[in-house]
């Protein structure tokens, strides 16, 4: 049964379908599907009360044929090796499908960072950076933010790396602007998801102002996607975070909600809305559903109750392979994660190039180039899907696998 697959197996499942299209051999598949390198490190952290806690940290490099390894760092209790490995593989296919010159990696610490003080988070981040430092480098492996990490986390990583190697802003992306971050990086993943969503909406002939959108997760990806969708005339009817969600049929005033969330640290209880659970949000009758929190939230247990027309995967791997099949059979248009949330890594690439050039781009230039890359990737994938009679996800993987396979052949890896 597909549902019994772990996350890495699930990514490999989509990879294999693409490999079938190109008749890749077993040995080519073994190299391309497997991870190149996996590091597990011990992270002892002195807590403010004098206790010593020990956490497990990981950095997984999946494939570097197309360029330096690239991928975010996640602090979460589910950031175990298997999960990080799957996310690293997704990065390989993501950087390839949007044609930026990076490979795929991911890092994580198996920890709940919510109760930690800033001092504890800083000590943990610095120790983790030192432990995985032997793998990092601006031409080797470049981290970025992911769940529960942010620009401040990247500043600590840059500083810790710099203590050994000298000032190296291009060692991480998603940095604060004051330390060489790029304008537009913070909003880039959400903005990219809305650009991809807009292409899907156009294709289905829907009018943006008639589109109801439900977004699960109101962190970096979800909150920016909500704001940009709202500014673009869409009706965002539901959003949620880990504490629950809010619903308003006529559309939520997103700028006001952002202010409320900054004050209260949650969307819960926003005046003028009804409460809604995270489970129910996924089942709302809406034109667009955007899961933008964690993985495998749509699975065999709830897929039959999902009622959207378009599903935009803001999060990584929010739909299990079996649920993907059910939704595709129902005619739901799925914009797959490796395209839908690629905006972040695209602008990370812009940030890296700005750091190397030591020349900052204006925000309009960043956003314009992001839009061009997202739209051209969407249309290229759509054209391939039409030509082969396959889904957008199958087409995205096919293009990505072909690109990584070609680079691997040229280098003599396979
Ligand atoms: P984040 O930590 O900023 O936000 C996560 C959000 O999800 C928060 O609102 C949190 O409350 C909510 N959440 C957590 N557990 C939940 C649950 N059980 N139910 C509902 N909501 C829950 O993280 P992020 O950077 O926005 O990342 C979200 C997703 O997008 C992840 O899958 C991540 O891998 C993916 N992604 C992020 C980026 C990026 O640039 N940040 C890029 C590509 C993909």
mmCIF file of N, CA, C and O and ligand atoms in Angstrom, residues 74 76 87 94 106 114 145-149 185 189 216-222 240-243 261 278 292-295 297 314-317 341-342 344-345, ligand 1:
data_model
loop_
_atom_site.group_PDB
_atom_site.id
_atom_site.type_symbol
_atom_site.label_atom_id
_atom_site.label_comp_id
_atom_site.label_asym_id
_atom_site.label_seq_id
_atom_site.Cartn_x
_atom_site.Cartn_y
_atom_site.Cartn_z
ATOM 1 N N UNK A 74 15.671 23.084 9.497
ATOM 2 C CA UNK A 74 14.393 23.017 10.212
ATOM 3 C C UNK A 74 14.619 22.640 11.656
ATOM 4 O O UNK A 74 15.389 21.710 11.937
ATOM 5 N N UNK A 76 12.437 21.136 14.496
ATOM 6 C CA UNK A 76 11.099 20.578 14.763
ATOM 7 C C UNK A 76 11.259 19.160 15.314
ATOM 8 O O UNK A 76 12.198 18.454 14.928
ATOM 9 N N UNK A 87 13.368 15.671 2.382
ATOM 10 C CA UNK A 87 13.366 17.101 2.058
ATOM 11 C C UNK A 87 14.603 17.468 1.239
ATOM 12 O O UNK A 87 14.546 18.336 0.360
ATOM 13 N N UNK A 94 13.731 20.332 -7.022
ATOM 14 C CA UNK A 94 13.221 21.715 -7.070
ATOM 15 C C UNK A 94 14.211 22.641 -7.780
ATOM 16 O O UNK A 94 13.830 23.404 -8.662
ATOM 17 N N UNK A 106 19.347 19.315 2.884
ATOM 18 C CA UNK A 106 18.458 19.790 3.944
ATOM 19 C C UNK A 106 19.130 19.527 5.267
ATOM 20 O O UNK A 106 19.929 18.598 5.400
ATOM 21 N N UNK A 114 10.091 25.973 20.449
ATOM 22 C CA UNK A 114 9.136 26.983 20.955
ATOM 23 C C UNK A 114 9.456 27.435 22.379
ATOM 24 O O UNK A 114 9.469 28.628 22.653
ATOM 25 N N UNK A 145 16.685 29.382 5.682
ATOM 26 C CA UNK A 145 15.666 29.121 6.708
ATOM 27 C C UNK A 145 14.615 28.100 6.261
ATOM 28 O O UNK A 145 14.379 27.922 5.066
ATOM 29 N N UNK A 146 14.013 27.446 7.211
ATOM 30 C CA UNK A 146 12.862 26.570 6.968
ATOM 31 C C UNK A 146 11.984 26.654 8.224
ATOM 32 O O UNK A 146 12.037 27.662 8.939
ATOM 33 N N UNK A 147 11.237 25.613 8.527
ATOM 34 C CA UNK A 147 10.292 25.671 9.643
ATOM 35 C C UNK A 147 11.025 25.995 10.956
ATOM 36 O O UNK A 147 12.007 25.338 11.309
ATOM 37 N N UNK A 148 10.533 27.031 11.640
ATOM 38 C CA UNK A 148 11.055 27.479 12.940
ATOM 39 C C UNK A 148 12.488 28.029 12.905
ATOM 40 O O UNK A 148 13.141 28.133 13.942
ATOM 41 N N UNK A 149 12.989 28.356 11.736
ATOM 42 C CA UNK A 149 14.252 29.093 11.640
ATOM 43 C C UNK A 149 13.975 30.336 10.784
ATOM 44 O O UNK A 149 13.022 30.356 10.004
ATOM 45 N N UNK A 185 13.521 38.409 -0.260
ATOM 46 C CA UNK A 185 13.720 37.001 0.083
ATOM 47 C C UNK A 185 12.687 36.510 1.092
ATOM 48 O O UNK A 185 12.174 35.399 0.979
ATOM 49 N N UNK A 189 8.957 32.863 -1.013
ATOM 50 C CA UNK A 189 8.295 31.555 -1.186
ATOM 51 C C UNK A 189 6.783 31.759 -1.327
ATOM 52 O O UNK A 189 6.148 31.178 -2.221
ATOM 53 N N UNK A 216 -3.383 26.709 4.983
ATOM 54 C CA UNK A 216 -2.987 26.104 6.271
ATOM 55 C C UNK A 216 -1.552 26.520 6.585
ATOM 56 O O UNK A 216 -0.654 26.276 5.789
ATOM 57 N N UNK A 217 -1.359 27.105 7.765
ATOM 58 C CA UNK A 217 -0.018 27.585 8.140
ATOM 59 C C UNK A 217 0.049 29.087 7.919
ATOM 60 O O UNK A 217 -0.321 29.582 6.844
ATOM 61 N N UNK A 218 0.461 29.839 8.920
ATOM 62 C CA UNK A 218 0.566 31.293 8.771
ATOM 63 C C UNK A 218 1.949 31.735 9.226
ATOM 64 O O UNK A 218 2.132 32.683 9.973
ATOM 65 N N UNK A 219 2.958 30.966 8.782
ATOM 66 C CA UNK A 219 4.349 31.325 9.070
ATOM 67 C C UNK A 219 4.901 32.089 7.889
ATOM 68 O O UNK A 219 4.203 32.865 7.235
ATOM 69 N N UNK A 220 6.176 31.854 7.580
ATOM 70 C CA UNK A 220 6.801 32.591 6.488
ATOM 71 C C UNK A 220 6.026 32.396 5.185
ATOM 72 O O UNK A 220 5.625 33.371 4.544
ATOM 73 N N UNK A 221 5.791 31.159 4.805
ATOM 74 C CA UNK A 221 5.169 30.894 3.503
ATOM 75 C C UNK A 221 3.695 31.317 3.507
ATOM 76 O O UNK A 221 3.236 32.085 2.650
ATOM 77 N N UNK A 222 2.944 30.826 4.485
ATOM 78 C CA UNK A 222 1.493 31.050 4.503
ATOM 79 C C UNK A 222 1.116 32.514 4.671
ATOM 80 O O UNK A 222 0.202 33.007 4.000
ATOM 81 N N UNK A 240 -4.780 29.308 9.085
ATOM 82 C CA UNK A 240 -4.614 28.647 10.386
ATOM 83 C C UNK A 240 -3.138 28.659 10.778
ATOM 84 O O UNK A 240 -2.261 28.935 9.957
ATOM 85 N N UNK A 241 -2.900 28.349 12.054
ATOM 86 C CA UNK A 241 -1.538 28.057 12.507
ATOM 87 C C UNK A 241 -1.624 26.852 13.431
ATOM 88 O O UNK A 241 -2.685 26.205 13.496
ATOM 89 N N UNK A 242 -0.535 26.554 14.153
ATOM 90 C CA UNK A 242 -0.544 25.312 14.933
ATOM 91 C C UNK A 242 -1.589 25.344 16.057
ATOM 92 O O UNK A 242 -1.964 24.307 16.584
ATOM 93 N N UNK A 243 -2.085 26.541 16.394
ATOM 94 C CA UNK A 243 -3.084 26.625 17.474
ATOM 95 C C UNK A 243 -4.523 26.601 16.978
ATOM 96 O O UNK A 243 -5.460 26.681 17.776
ATOM 97 N N UNK A 261 -1.725 39.051 14.458
ATOM 98 C CA UNK A 261 -0.824 37.919 14.734
ATOM 99 C C UNK A 261 0.493 38.385 15.354
ATOM 100 O O UNK A 261 1.052 37.712 16.218
ATOM 101 N N UNK A 278 -7.756 22.928 12.060
ATOM 102 C CA UNK A 278 -6.850 22.654 10.944
ATOM 103 C C UNK A 278 -7.382 21.544 10.039
ATOM 104 O O UNK A 278 -7.218 21.601 8.819
ATOM 105 N N UNK A 292 0.427 25.093 3.755
ATOM 106 C CA UNK A 292 1.721 25.799 3.843
ATOM 107 C C UNK A 292 2.303 25.620 5.242
ATOM 108 O O UNK A 292 2.870 26.546 5.804
ATOM 109 N N UNK A 293 2.127 24.414 5.808
ATOM 110 C CA UNK A 293 2.677 24.153 7.146
ATOM 111 C C UNK A 293 3.621 22.951 7.066
ATOM 112 O O UNK A 293 4.775 23.104 6.673
ATOM 113 N N UNK A 294 3.102 21.786 7.367
ATOM 114 C CA UNK A 294 3.977 20.606 7.422
ATOM 115 C C UNK A 294 3.593 19.562 6.371
ATOM 116 O O UNK A 294 2.602 19.725 5.657
ATOM 117 N N UNK A 295 4.367 18.473 6.331
ATOM 118 C CA UNK A 295 4.167 17.420 5.332
ATOM 119 C C UNK A 295 3.027 16.459 5.656
ATOM 120 O O UNK A 295 2.516 16.435 6.771
ATOM 121 N N UNK A 297 -0.099 16.158 5.297
ATOM 122 C CA UNK A 297 -1.353 16.519 5.974
ATOM 123 C C UNK A 297 -2.576 16.047 5.180
ATOM 124 O O UNK A 297 -3.656 15.898 5.744
ATOM 125 N N UNK A 314 2.239 24.804 -1.011
ATOM 126 C CA UNK A 314 3.162 25.756 -0.389
ATOM 127 C C UNK A 314 4.160 25.036 0.501
ATOM 128 O O UNK A 314 5.349 25.365 0.539
ATOM 129 N N UNK A 315 3.697 24.050 1.243
ATOM 130 C CA UNK A 315 4.567 23.224 2.090
ATOM 131 C C UNK A 315 5.277 22.185 1.240
ATOM 132 O O UNK A 315 4.894 21.923 0.094
ATOM 133 N N UNK A 316 6.295 21.584 1.812
ATOM 134 C CA UNK A 316 6.945 20.457 1.156
ATOM 135 C C UNK A 316 6.184 19.182 1.476
ATOM 136 O O UNK A 316 5.881 18.911 2.648
ATOM 137 N N UNK A 317 5.865 18.425 0.434
ATOM 138 C CA UNK A 317 5.300 17.087 0.575
ATOM 139 C C UNK A 317 4.031 17.058 1.440
ATOM 140 O O UNK A 317 3.894 16.240 2.329
ATOM 141 N N UNK A 341 6.600 25.921 -4.261
ATOM 142 C CA UNK A 341 7.317 26.646 -3.205
ATOM 143 C C UNK A 341 8.781 26.923 -3.578
ATOM 144 O O UNK A 341 9.614 27.202 -2.713
ATOM 145 N N UNK A 342 9.056 26.922 -4.898
ATOM 146 C CA UNK A 342 10.444 27.156 -5.355
ATOM 147 C C UNK A 342 10.849 28.630 -5.311
ATOM 148 O O UNK A 342 12.026 28.953 -5.496
ATOM 149 N N UNK A 344 11.300 30.585 -2.898
ATOM 150 C CA UNK A 344 12.299 30.847 -1.856
ATOM 151 C C UNK A 344 13.699 30.525 -2.342
ATOM 152 O O UNK A 344 14.636 31.329 -2.173
ATOM 153 N N UNK A 345 13.866 29.375 -2.971
ATOM 154 C CA UNK A 345 15.221 29.005 -3.390
ATOM 155 C C UNK A 345 15.643 29.822 -4.618
ATOM 156 O O UNK A 345 16.834 30.090 -4.817
HETATM 157 P P1 LIG B 1 7.282 28.617 9.605
HETATM 158 O O1 LIG B 1 7.890 27.983 10.785
HETATM 159 O O2 LIG B 1 7.560 30.047 9.317
HETATM 160 O O3 LIG B 1 5.681 28.465 9.678
HETATM 161 C C1 LIG B 1 5.028 27.245 9.850
HETATM 162 C C2 LIG B 1 3.544 27.535 10.091
HETATM 163 O O4 LIG B 1 2.846 26.289 10.189
HETATM 164 C C3 LIG B 1 3.270 28.293 11.398
HETATM 165 O O5 LIG B 1 2.184 29.163 11.208
HETATM 166 C C4 LIG B 1 2.854 27.168 12.346
HETATM 167 O O6 LIG B 1 2.024 27.619 13.413
HETATM 168 C C5 LIG B 1 2.085 26.283 11.385
HETATM 169 N N1 LIG B 1 1.963 24.915 11.864
HETATM 170 C C6 LIG B 1 2.863 24.148 12.504
HETATM 171 N N2 LIG B 1 2.342 22.950 12.820
HETATM 172 C C7 LIG B 1 1.089 22.960 12.340
HETATM 173 C C8 LIG B 1 0.029 22.032 12.340
HETATM 174 N N3 LIG B 1 0.175 20.823 12.896
HETATM 175 N N4 LIG B 1 -1.140 22.367 11.743
HETATM 176 C C9 LIG B 1 -1.274 23.599 11.178
HETATM 177 N N5 LIG B 1 -0.322 24.521 11.145
HETATM 178 C C10 LIG B 1 0.835 24.211 11.728
HETATM 179 O O7 LIG B 1 7.672 27.687 8.353
HETATM 180 P P2 LIG B 1 7.706 28.065 6.797
HETATM 181 O O8 LIG B 1 9.079 28.513 6.467
HETATM 182 O O9 LIG B 1 6.535 28.924 6.469
HETATM 183 O O10 LIG B 1 7.530 26.629 6.133
HETATM 184 C C11 LIG B 1 6.247 26.043 5.906
HETATM 185 C C12 LIG B 1 6.366 24.955 4.850
HETATM 186 O O11 LIG B 1 6.889 25.515 3.645
HETATM 187 C C13 LIG B 1 7.326 23.814 5.211
HETATM 188 O O12 LIG B 1 6.830 22.620 4.639
HETATM 189 C C14 LIG B 1 8.612 24.225 4.526
HETATM 190 O O13 LIG B 1 9.478 23.144 4.268
HETATM 191 C C15 LIG B 1 8.061 24.823 3.262
HETATM 192 N N6 LIG B 1 8.968 25.731 2.566
HETATM 193 C C16 LIG B 1 9.459 26.849 3.183
HETATM 194 C C17 LIG B 1 10.308 27.691 2.482
HETATM 195 C C18 LIG B 1 10.803 28.986 3.053
HETATM 196 O O14 LIG B 1 11.427 29.758 2.326
HETATM 197 N N7 LIG B 1 10.570 29.299 4.321
HETATM 198 C C19 LIG B 1 10.676 27.374 1.169
HETATM 199 C C20 LIG B 1 10.151 26.242 0.567
HETATM 200 C C21 LIG B 1 9.300 25.421 1.277
#
